[in-house]
Amino acid sequence: MKENFLKTKNQKKSENLRSKFLSLKTKTCLRRQDYKLFSSLGFTLVEVVLYISVVITIISASSVFLATIVQSRIKNETVSEVEQQGIQIMRLISDTVRNADLITSPVGGSNGSFLTLDALGTLNDPTIFSVNNGVLYVSEGGRTSVPLTNTYVQVSNFIIQNVSRPGTLGLIRISFVVNYLNSSGRKEYSYSKTFYGSASIR
């Protein structure tokens, strides 16, 4: 009887020890799993931060690249506008001088800020080129002056030099500056060019 009691008691102790061991083992496994989960979660957060950094870098680089392209396009348009206006002015003055009868002003050997021509025939006589408030005008036959430049540019330093020699039909040198009107103050809209040319009566 006593032996059975001791045996039963020992079995209970063994079972208790076994239960404690299993419980401890289970807790250890759970802690390992929690650690693995935490480690996995931490690695994922690092990846997310890394990806966000890469995306931000790409977006920033793309923005700078696009801004550079836009600025370059605007600058090219600005230069083209100034070039076209200057060439058109020079061509019109030169053609008008070639078809004129006489250069009235400035007189030979002098300079002037406007050009007066005795045009062929009486309909467009006189023909006057002058600059007022940055706009180049032409007046023909006493009629209302007509602007030759658009609202994007401004003309300055308009100088006509009469270099005609005695006995010649007439020769002038032309120079002027065309500036792009940069009301915004942006660098890409800032551009000016000086144009030079000459024309003689045929």
PDB file of N, CA and C in Angstrom, residues 60-152:
ATOM      1  N   SER A  60      13.267  63.840 -57.244  1.00  0.00           N
ATOM      2  CA  SER A  60      14.028  65.092 -57.196  1.00  0.00           C
ATOM      3  C   SER A  60      14.878  65.265 -58.447  1.00  0.00           C
ATOM      4  N   ALA A  61      15.563  64.189 -58.846  1.00  0.00           N
ATOM      5  CA  ALA A  61      16.399  64.254 -60.049  1.00  0.00           C
ATOM      6  C   ALA A  61      15.554  64.508 -61.289  1.00  0.00           C
ATOM      7  N   SER A  62      14.389  63.859 -61.358  1.00  0.00           N
ATOM      8  CA  SER A  62      13.498  64.057 -62.505  1.00  0.00           C
ATOM      9  C   SER A  62      12.981  65.485 -62.559  1.00  0.00           C
ATOM     10  N   SER A  63      12.653  66.041 -61.392  1.00  0.00           N
ATOM     11  CA  SER A  63      12.155  67.419 -61.339  1.00  0.00           C
ATOM     12  C   SER A  63      13.213  68.399 -61.822  1.00  0.00           C
ATOM     13  N   VAL A  64      14.443  68.194 -61.377  1.00  0.00           N
ATOM     14  CA  VAL A  64      15.537  69.067 -61.819  1.00  0.00           C
ATOM     15  C   VAL A  64      15.757  68.936 -63.319  1.00  0.00           C
ATOM     16  N   PHE A  65      15.701  67.710 -63.817  1.00  0.00           N
ATOM     17  CA  PHE A  65      15.900  67.471 -65.248  1.00  0.00           C
ATOM     18  C   PHE A  65      14.805  68.140 -66.075  1.00  0.00           C
ATOM     19  N   LEU A  66      13.542  67.981 -65.638  1.00  0.00           N
ATOM     20  CA  LEU A  66      12.428  68.596 -66.360  1.00  0.00           C
ATOM     21  C   LEU A  66      12.511  70.115 -66.306  1.00  0.00           C
ATOM     22  N   ALA A  67      12.888  70.653 -65.146  1.00  0.00           N
ATOM     23  CA  ALA A  67      13.026  72.107 -65.020  1.00  0.00           C
ATOM     24  C   ALA A  67      14.112  72.634 -65.950  1.00  0.00           C
ATOM     25  N   THR A  68      15.199  71.882 -66.071  1.00  0.00           N
ATOM     26  CA  THR A  68      16.285  72.283 -66.974  1.00  0.00           C
ATOM     27  C   THR A  68      15.823  72.278 -68.426  1.00  0.00           C
ATOM     28  N   ILE A  69      15.035  71.260 -68.795  1.00  0.00           N
ATOM     29  CA  ILE A  69      14.512  71.184 -70.161  1.00  0.00           C
ATOM     30  C   ILE A  69      13.594  72.364 -70.457  1.00  0.00           C
ATOM     31  N   VAL A  70      12.704  72.683 -69.510  1.00  0.00           N
ATOM     32  CA  VAL A  70      11.770  73.803 -69.698  1.00  0.00           C
ATOM     33  C   VAL A  70      12.527  75.118 -69.817  1.00  0.00           C
ATOM     34  N   GLN A  71      13.512  75.332 -68.949  1.00  0.00           N
ATOM     35  CA  GLN A  71      14.306  76.555 -69.003  1.00  0.00           C
ATOM     36  C   GLN A  71      15.060  76.670 -70.323  1.00  0.00           C
ATOM     37  N   SER A  72      15.598  75.547 -70.794  1.00  0.00           N
ATOM     38  CA  SER A  72      16.321  75.544 -72.064  1.00  0.00           C
ATOM     39  C   SER A  72      15.392  75.879 -73.227  1.00  0.00           C
ATOM     40  N   ARG A  73      14.176  75.328 -73.200  1.00  0.00           N
ATOM     41  CA  ARG A  73      13.207  75.613 -74.267  1.00  0.00           C
ATOM     42  C   ARG A  73      12.817  77.089 -74.263  1.00  0.00           C
ATOM     43  N   ILE A  74      12.557  77.640 -73.082  1.00  0.00           N
ATOM     44  CA  ILE A  74      12.193  79.056 -72.973  1.00  0.00           C
ATOM     45  C   ILE A  74      13.338  79.939 -73.454  1.00  0.00           C
ATOM     46  N   LYS A  75      14.562  79.586 -73.082  1.00  0.00           N
ATOM     47  CA  LYS A  75      15.723  80.373 -73.505  1.00  0.00           C
ATOM     48  C   LYS A  75      15.870  80.359 -75.015  1.00  0.00           C
ATOM     49  N   ASN A  76      15.682  79.196 -75.629  1.00  0.00           N
ATOM     50  CA  ASN A  76      15.772  79.096 -77.090  1.00  0.00           C
ATOM     51  C   ASN A  76      14.700  79.938 -77.768  1.00  0.00           C
ATOM     52  N   GLU A  77      13.483  79.933 -77.213  1.00  0.00           N
ATOM     53  CA  GLU A  77      12.408  80.745 -77.779  1.00  0.00           C
ATOM     54  C   GLU A  77      12.713  82.233 -77.634  1.00  0.00           C
ATOM     55  N   THR A  78      13.298  82.607 -76.503  1.00  0.00           N
ATOM     56  CA  THR A  78      13.665  84.007 -76.274  1.00  0.00           C
ATOM     57  C   THR A  78      14.709  84.468 -77.278  1.00  0.00           C
ATOM     58  N   VAL A  79      15.751  83.675 -77.448  1.00  0.00           N
ATOM     59  CA  VAL A  79      16.812  84.008 -78.408  1.00  0.00           C
ATOM     60  C   VAL A  79      16.248  84.082 -79.820  1.00  0.00           C
ATOM     61  N   SER A  80      15.400  83.127 -80.171  1.00  0.00           N
ATOM     62  CA  SER A  80      14.809  83.097 -81.513  1.00  0.00           C
ATOM     63  C   SER A  80      13.960  84.338 -81.777  1.00  0.00           C
ATOM     64  N   GLU A  81      13.198  84.764 -80.779  1.00  0.00           N
ATOM     65  CA  GLU A  81      12.344  85.952 -80.940  1.00  0.00           C
ATOM     66  C   GLU A  81      13.182  87.200 -81.187  1.00  0.00           C
ATOM     67  N   VAL A  82      14.238  87.368 -80.407  1.00  0.00           N
ATOM     68  CA  VAL A  82      15.128  88.524 -80.582  1.00  0.00           C
ATOM     69  C   VAL A  82      15.802  88.479 -81.947  1.00  0.00           C
ATOM     70  N   GLU A  83      16.286  87.310 -82.332  1.00  0.00           N
ATOM     71  CA  GLU A  83      16.963  87.161 -83.624  1.00  0.00           C
ATOM     72  C   GLU A  83      16.015  87.502 -84.778  1.00  0.00           C
ATOM     73  N   GLN A  84      14.808  86.965 -84.741  1.00  0.00           N
ATOM     74  CA  GLN A  84      13.852  87.198 -85.826  1.00  0.00           C
ATOM     75  C   GLN A  84      13.469  88.667 -85.932  1.00  0.00           C
ATOM     76  N   GLN A  85      13.222  89.299 -84.796  1.00  0.00           N
ATOM     77  CA  GLN A  85      12.854  90.717 -84.813  1.00  0.00           C
ATOM     78  C   GLN A  85      13.991  91.573 -85.366  1.00  0.00           C
ATOM     79  N   GLY A  86      15.213  91.291 -84.928  1.00  0.00           N
ATOM     80  CA  GLY A  86      16.359  92.066 -85.409  1.00  0.00           C
ATOM     81  C   GLY A  86      16.590  91.897 -86.900  1.00  0.00           C
ATOM     82  N   ILE A  87      16.485  90.671 -87.381  1.00  0.00           N
ATOM     83  CA  ILE A  87      16.689  90.406 -88.812  1.00  0.00           C
ATOM     84  C   ILE A  87      15.611  91.079 -89.646  1.00  0.00           C
ATOM     85  N   GLN A  88      14.360  91.027 -89.193  1.00  0.00           N
ATOM     86  CA  GLN A  88      13.267  91.658 -89.932  1.00  0.00           C
ATOM     87  C   GLN A  88      13.436  93.169 -90.006  1.00  0.00           C
ATOM     88  N   ILE A  89      13.845  93.776 -88.899  1.00  0.00           N
ATOM     89  CA  ILE A  89      14.069  95.226 -88.889  1.00  0.00           C
ATOM     90  C   ILE A  89      15.162  95.598 -89.878  1.00  0.00           C
ATOM     91  N   MET A  90      16.288  94.902 -89.801  1.00  0.00           N
ATOM     92  CA  MET A  90      17.419  95.209 -90.679  1.00  0.00           C
ATOM     93  C   MET A  90      17.048  95.009 -92.142  1.00  0.00           C
ATOM     94  N   ARG A  91      16.325  93.969 -92.440  1.00  0.00           N
ATOM     95  CA  ARG A  91      15.935  93.681 -93.824  1.00  0.00           C
ATOM     96  C   ARG A  91      14.996  94.756 -94.366  1.00  0.00           C
ATOM     97  N   LEU A  92      14.027  95.173 -93.547  1.00  0.00           N
ATOM     98  CA  LEU A  92      13.067  96.180 -93.999  1.00  0.00           C
ATOM     99  C   LEU A  92      13.742  97.525 -94.244  1.00  0.00           C
ATOM    100  N   ILE A  93      14.603  97.946 -93.321  1.00  0.00           N
ATOM    101  CA  ILE A  93      15.308  99.218 -93.503  1.00  0.00           C
ATOM    102  C   ILE A  93      16.204  99.160 -94.731  1.00  0.00           C
ATOM    103  N   SER A  94      16.931  98.071 -94.889  1.00  0.00           N
ATOM    104  CA  SER A  94      17.842  97.938 -96.036  1.00  0.00           C
ATOM    105  C   SER A  94      17.084  97.968 -97.354  1.00  0.00           C
ATOM    106  N   ASP A  95      15.977  97.241 -97.436  1.00  0.00           N
ATOM    107  CA  ASP A  95      15.189  97.224 -98.675  1.00  0.00           C
ATOM    108  C   ASP A  95      14.603  98.599 -98.975  1.00  0.00           C
ATOM    109  N   THR A  96      14.158  99.296 -97.932  1.00  0.00           N
ATOM    110  CA  THR A  96      13.574 100.630 -98.137  1.00  0.00           C
ATOM    111  C   THR A  96      14.630 101.615 -98.618  1.00  0.00           C
ATOM    112  N   VAL A  97      15.831 101.533 -98.047  1.00  0.00           N
ATOM    113  CA  VAL A  97      16.922 102.425 -98.474  1.00  0.00           C
ATOM    114  C   VAL A  97      17.298 102.149 -99.927  1.00  0.00           C
ATOM    115  N   ARG A  98      17.385 100.909-100.315  1.00  0.00           N
ATOM    116  CA  ARG A  98      17.773 100.568-101.682  1.00  0.00           C
ATOM    117  C   ARG A  98      16.791 101.139-102.707  1.00  0.00           C
ATOM    118  N   ASN A  99      15.522 101.207-102.328  1.00  0.00           N
ATOM    119  CA  ASN A  99      14.496 101.682-103.258  1.00  0.00           C
ATOM    120  C   ASN A  99      14.203 103.176-103.122  1.00  0.00           C
ATOM    121  N   ALA A 100      14.979 103.882-102.294  1.00  0.00           N
ATOM    122  CA  ALA A 100      14.752 105.314-102.086  1.00  0.00           C
ATOM    123  C   ALA A 100      15.483 106.149-103.137  1.00  0.00           C
ATOM    124  N   ASP A 101      15.079 107.435-103.227  1.00  0.00           N
ATOM    125  CA  ASP A 101      15.765 108.373-104.123  1.00  0.00           C
ATOM    126  C   ASP A 101      16.904 109.093-103.427  1.00  0.00           C
ATOM    127  N   LEU A 102      16.720 109.356-102.130  1.00  0.00           N
ATOM    128  CA  LEU A 102      17.700 110.177-101.422  1.00  0.00           C
ATOM    129  C   LEU A 102      17.612 109.928 -99.919  1.00  0.00           C
ATOM    130  N   ILE A 103      18.779 110.001 -99.263  1.00  0.00           N
ATOM    131  CA  ILE A 103      18.819 109.943 -97.803  1.00  0.00           C
ATOM    132  C   ILE A 103      18.777 111.379 -97.299  1.00  0.00           C
ATOM    133  N   THR A 104      17.678 111.758 -96.695  1.00  0.00           N
ATOM    134  CA  THR A 104      17.493 113.143 -96.249  1.00  0.00           C
ATOM    135  C   THR A 104      18.135 113.396 -94.893  1.00  0.00           C
ATOM    136  N   SER A 105      17.963 112.454 -93.966  1.00  0.00           N
ATOM    137  CA  SER A 105      18.511 112.620 -92.623  1.00  0.00           C
ATOM    138  C   SER A 105      18.867 111.240 -92.062  1.00  0.00           C
ATOM    139  N   PRO A 106      20.046 111.167 -91.429  1.00  0.00           N
ATOM    140  CA  PRO A 106      21.017 112.238 -91.179  1.00  0.00           C
ATOM    141  C   PRO A 106      21.787 112.609 -92.446  1.00  0.00           C
ATOM    142  N   VAL A 107      22.332 113.789 -92.451  1.00  0.00           N
ATOM    143  CA  VAL A 107      23.078 114.250 -93.626  1.00  0.00           C
ATOM    144  C   VAL A 107      24.418 113.534 -93.682  1.00  0.00           C
ATOM    145  N   GLY A 108      25.065 113.612 -94.830  1.00  0.00           N
ATOM    146  CA  GLY A 108      26.338 112.930 -95.023  1.00  0.00           C
ATOM    147  C   GLY A 108      27.378 113.296 -93.978  1.00  0.00           C
ATOM    148  N   GLY A 109      28.043 112.280 -93.442  1.00  0.00           N
ATOM    149  CA  GLY A 109      29.088 112.496 -92.449  1.00  0.00           C
ATOM    150  C   GLY A 109      28.593 112.666 -91.029  1.00  0.00           C
ATOM    151  N   SER A 110      27.317 112.440 -90.783  1.00  0.00           N
ATOM    152  CA  SER A 110      26.775 112.619 -89.432  1.00  0.00           C
ATOM    153  C   SER A 110      25.970 111.393 -89.001  1.00  0.00           C
ATOM    154  N   ASN A 111      25.660 111.373 -87.708  1.00  0.00           N
ATOM    155  CA  ASN A 111      24.856 110.286 -87.142  1.00  0.00           C
ATOM    156  C   ASN A 111      23.499 110.822 -86.684  1.00  0.00           C
ATOM    157  N   GLY A 112      22.545 109.918 -86.563  1.00  0.00           N
ATOM    158  CA  GLY A 112      21.230 110.318 -86.088  1.00  0.00           C
ATOM    159  C   GLY A 112      20.495 109.162 -85.445  1.00  0.00           C
ATOM    160  N   SER A 113      19.468 109.505 -84.659  1.00  0.00           N
ATOM    161  CA  SER A 113      18.665 108.487 -83.988  1.00  0.00           C
ATOM    162  C   SER A 113      17.411 108.144 -84.781  1.00  0.00           C
ATOM    163  N   PHE A 114      17.290 108.697 -85.974  1.00  0.00           N
ATOM    164  CA  PHE A 114      16.187 108.349 -86.872  1.00  0.00           C
ATOM    165  C   PHE A 114      16.673 108.453 -88.309  1.00  0.00           C
ATOM    166  N   LEU A 115      15.907 107.881 -89.213  1.00  0.00           N
ATOM    167  CA  LEU A 115      16.276 107.853 -90.631  1.00  0.00           C
ATOM    168  C   LEU A 115      15.115 108.400 -91.453  1.00  0.00           C
ATOM    169  N   THR A 116      15.439 109.410 -92.282  1.00  0.00           N
ATOM    170  CA  THR A 116      14.431 109.992 -93.171  1.00  0.00           C
ATOM    171  C   THR A 116      14.870 109.792 -94.611  1.00  0.00           C
ATOM    172  N   LEU A 117      13.982 109.235 -95.411  1.00  0.00           N
ATOM    173  CA  LEU A 117      14.288 108.937 -96.805  1.00  0.00           C
ATOM    174  C   LEU A 117      13.319 109.658 -97.732  1.00  0.00           C
ATOM    175  N   ASP A 118      13.873 110.093 -98.847  1.00  0.00           N
ATOM    176  CA  ASP A 118      13.032 110.596 -99.938  1.00  0.00           C
ATOM    177  C   ASP A 118      12.684 109.376-100.778  1.00  0.00           C
ATOM    178  N   ALA A 119      11.476 108.864-100.554  1.00  0.00           N
ATOM    179  CA  ALA A 119      11.088 107.604-101.178  1.00  0.00           C
ATOM    180  C   ALA A 119      10.801 107.778-102.656  1.00  0.00           C
ATOM    181  N   LEU A 120      10.856 106.670-103.352  1.00  0.00           N
ATOM    182  CA  LEU A 120      10.569 106.661-104.778  1.00  0.00           C
ATOM    183  C   LEU A 120       9.092 106.989-104.985  1.00  0.00           C
ATOM    184  N   GLY A 121       8.808 108.025-105.767  1.00  0.00           N
ATOM    185  CA  GLY A 121       7.427 108.474-105.957  1.00  0.00           C
ATOM    186  C   GLY A 121       7.015 109.395-104.820  1.00  0.00           C
ATOM    187  N   THR A 122       5.769 109.791-104.800  1.00  0.00           N
ATOM    188  CA  THR A 122       5.291 110.742-103.793  1.00  0.00           C
ATOM    189  C   THR A 122       4.375 110.106-102.753  1.00  0.00           C
ATOM    190  N   LEU A 123       3.895 108.902-102.992  1.00  0.00           N
ATOM    191  CA  LEU A 123       2.937 108.287-102.084  1.00  0.00           C
ATOM    192  C   LEU A 123       3.538 108.021-100.706  1.00  0.00           C
ATOM    193  N   ASN A 124       4.786 107.561-100.677  1.00  0.00           N
ATOM    194  CA  ASN A 124       5.441 107.225 -99.405  1.00  0.00           C
ATOM    195  C   ASN A 124       6.529 108.220 -99.032  1.00  0.00           C
ATOM    196  N   ASP A 125       6.453 109.414 -99.564  1.00  0.00           N
ATOM    197  CA  ASP A 125       7.487 110.428 -99.338  1.00  0.00           C
ATOM    198  C   ASP A 125       7.002 111.444 -98.292  1.00  0.00           C
ATOM    199  N   PRO A 126       7.704 111.640 -97.177  1.00  0.00           N
ATOM    200  CA  PRO A 126       8.942 110.953 -96.806  1.00  0.00           C
ATOM    201  C   PRO A 126       8.648 109.653 -96.045  1.00  0.00           C
ATOM    202  N   THR A 127       9.671 108.818 -95.976  1.00  0.00           N
ATOM    203  CA  THR A 127       9.608 107.608 -95.154  1.00  0.00           C
ATOM    204  C   THR A 127      10.552 107.793 -93.974  1.00  0.00           C
ATOM    205  N   ILE A 128      10.010 107.640 -92.769  1.00  0.00           N
ATOM    206  CA  ILE A 128      10.788 107.920 -91.557  1.00  0.00           C
ATOM    207  C   ILE A 128      10.796 106.693 -90.641  1.00  0.00           C
ATOM    208  N   PHE A 129      12.001 106.281 -90.246  1.00  0.00           N
ATOM    209  CA  PHE A 129      12.179 105.223 -89.243  1.00  0.00           C
ATOM    210  C   PHE A 129      12.634 105.874 -87.938  1.00  0.00           C
ATOM    211  N   SER A 130      11.950 105.570 -86.851  1.00  0.00           N
ATOM    212  CA  SER A 130      12.307 106.156 -85.557  1.00  0.00           C
ATOM    213  C   SER A 130      11.898 105.212 -84.429  1.00  0.00           C
ATOM    214  N   VAL A 131      12.518 105.431 -83.269  1.00  0.00           N
ATOM    215  CA  VAL A 131      12.223 104.616 -82.087  1.00  0.00           C
ATOM    216  C   VAL A 131      11.586 105.496 -81.024  1.00  0.00           C
ATOM    217  N   ASN A 132      10.487 105.001 -80.462  1.00  0.00           N
ATOM    218  CA  ASN A 132       9.804 105.717 -79.385  1.00  0.00           C
ATOM    219  C   ASN A 132       9.380 104.713 -78.312  1.00  0.00           C
ATOM    220  N   ASN A 133       9.886 104.924 -77.087  1.00  0.00           N
ATOM    221  CA  ASN A 133       9.574 104.027 -75.961  1.00  0.00           C
ATOM    222  C   ASN A 133       9.893 102.562 -76.270  1.00  0.00           C
ATOM    223  N   GLY A 134      11.015 102.348 -76.936  1.00  0.00           N
ATOM    224  CA  GLY A 134      11.462 100.992 -77.207  1.00  0.00           C
ATOM    225  C   GLY A 134      10.812 100.321 -78.399  1.00  0.00           C
ATOM    226  N   VAL A 135       9.935 101.042 -79.096  1.00  0.00           N
ATOM    227  CA  VAL A 135       9.253 100.480 -80.264  1.00  0.00           C
ATOM    228  C   VAL A 135       9.758 101.179 -81.519  1.00  0.00           C
ATOM    229  N   LEU A 136      10.102 100.394 -82.535  1.00  0.00           N
ATOM    230  CA  LEU A 136      10.535 100.962 -83.812  1.00  0.00           C
ATOM    231  C   LEU A 136       9.312 101.197 -84.687  1.00  0.00           C
ATOM    232  N   TYR A 137       9.193 102.444 -85.201  1.00  0.00           N
ATOM    233  CA  TYR A 137       8.055 102.818 -86.039  1.00  0.00           C
ATOM    234  C   TYR A 137       8.531 103.226 -87.424  1.00  0.00           C
ATOM    235  N   VAL A 138       7.633 103.108 -88.392  1.00  0.00           N
ATOM    236  CA  VAL A 138       7.864 103.651 -89.718  1.00  0.00           C
ATOM    237  C   VAL A 138       6.642 104.481 -90.094  1.00  0.00           C
ATOM    238  N   SER A 139       6.926 105.637 -90.651  1.00  0.00           N
ATOM    239  CA  SER A 139       5.866 106.528 -91.125  1.00  0.00           C
ATOM    240  C   SER A 139       6.109 106.797 -92.604  1.00  0.00           C
ATOM    241  N   GLU A 140       5.084 106.611 -93.401  1.00  0.00           N
ATOM    242  CA  GLU A 140       5.216 106.788 -94.849  1.00  0.00           C
ATOM    243  C   GLU A 140       4.217 107.826 -95.349  1.00  0.00           C
ATOM    244  N   GLY A 141       4.734 108.821 -96.073  1.00  0.00           N
ATOM    245  CA  GLY A 141       3.877 109.836 -96.676  1.00  0.00           C
ATOM    246  C   GLY A 141       3.084 110.651 -95.677  1.00  0.00           C
ATOM    247  N   GLY A 142       3.628 110.848 -94.484  1.00  0.00           N
ATOM    248  CA  GLY A 142       2.941 111.645 -93.478  1.00  0.00           C
ATOM    249  C   GLY A 142       1.802 110.925 -92.778  1.00  0.00           C
ATOM    250  N   ARG A 143       1.612 109.674 -93.068  1.00  0.00           N
ATOM    251  CA  ARG A 143       0.535 108.922 -92.424  1.00  0.00           C
ATOM    252  C   ARG A 143       0.945 108.471 -91.016  1.00  0.00           C
ATOM    253  N   THR A 144      -0.011 107.896 -90.301  1.00  0.00           N
ATOM    254  CA  THR A 144       0.230 107.455 -88.925  1.00  0.00           C
ATOM    255  C   THR A 144       1.353 106.424 -88.870  1.00  0.00           C
ATOM    256  N   SER A 145       2.211 106.585 -87.878  1.00  0.00           N
ATOM    257  CA  SER A 145       3.337 105.659 -87.727  1.00  0.00           C
ATOM    258  C   SER A 145       2.842 104.252 -87.403  1.00  0.00           C
ATOM    259  N   VAL A 146       3.531 103.275 -87.970  1.00  0.00           N
ATOM    260  CA  VAL A 146       3.174 101.869 -87.782  1.00  0.00           C
ATOM    261  C   VAL A 146       4.305 101.166 -87.025  1.00  0.00           C
ATOM    262  N   PRO A 147       4.006 100.442 -85.948  1.00  0.00           N
ATOM    263  CA  PRO A 147       5.066  99.729 -85.217  1.00  0.00           C
ATOM    264  C   PRO A 147       5.607  98.555 -86.031  1.00  0.00           C
ATOM    265  N   LEU A 148       6.907  98.399 -85.989  1.00  0.00           N
ATOM    266  CA  LEU A 148       7.561  97.301 -86.709  1.00  0.00           C
ATOM    267  C   LEU A 148       7.972  96.163 -85.776  1.00  0.00           C
ATOM    268  N   THR A 149       7.946  96.411 -84.491  1.00  0.00           N
ATOM    269  CA  THR A 149       8.328  95.385 -83.514  1.00  0.00           C
ATOM    270  C   THR A 149       7.111  94.982 -82.686  1.00  0.00           C
ATOM    271  N   ASN A 150       7.164  93.767 -82.148  1.00  0.00           N
ATOM    272  CA  ASN A 150       6.047  93.282 -81.334  1.00  0.00           C
ATOM    273  C   ASN A 150       6.233  93.655 -79.866  1.00  0.00           C
ATOM    274  N   THR A 151       5.321  93.179 -79.046  1.00  0.00           N
ATOM    275  CA  THR A 151       5.324  93.541 -77.625  1.00  0.00           C
ATOM    276  C   THR A 151       6.293  92.704 -76.793  1.00  0.00           C
ATOM    277  N   TYR A 152       6.991  91.769 -77.422  1.00  0.00           N
ATOM    278  CA  TYR A 152       7.920  90.914 -76.684  1.00  0.00           C
ATOM    279  C   TYR A 152       9.326  91.500 -76.595  1.00  0.00           C
TER     280      TYR A 152
END
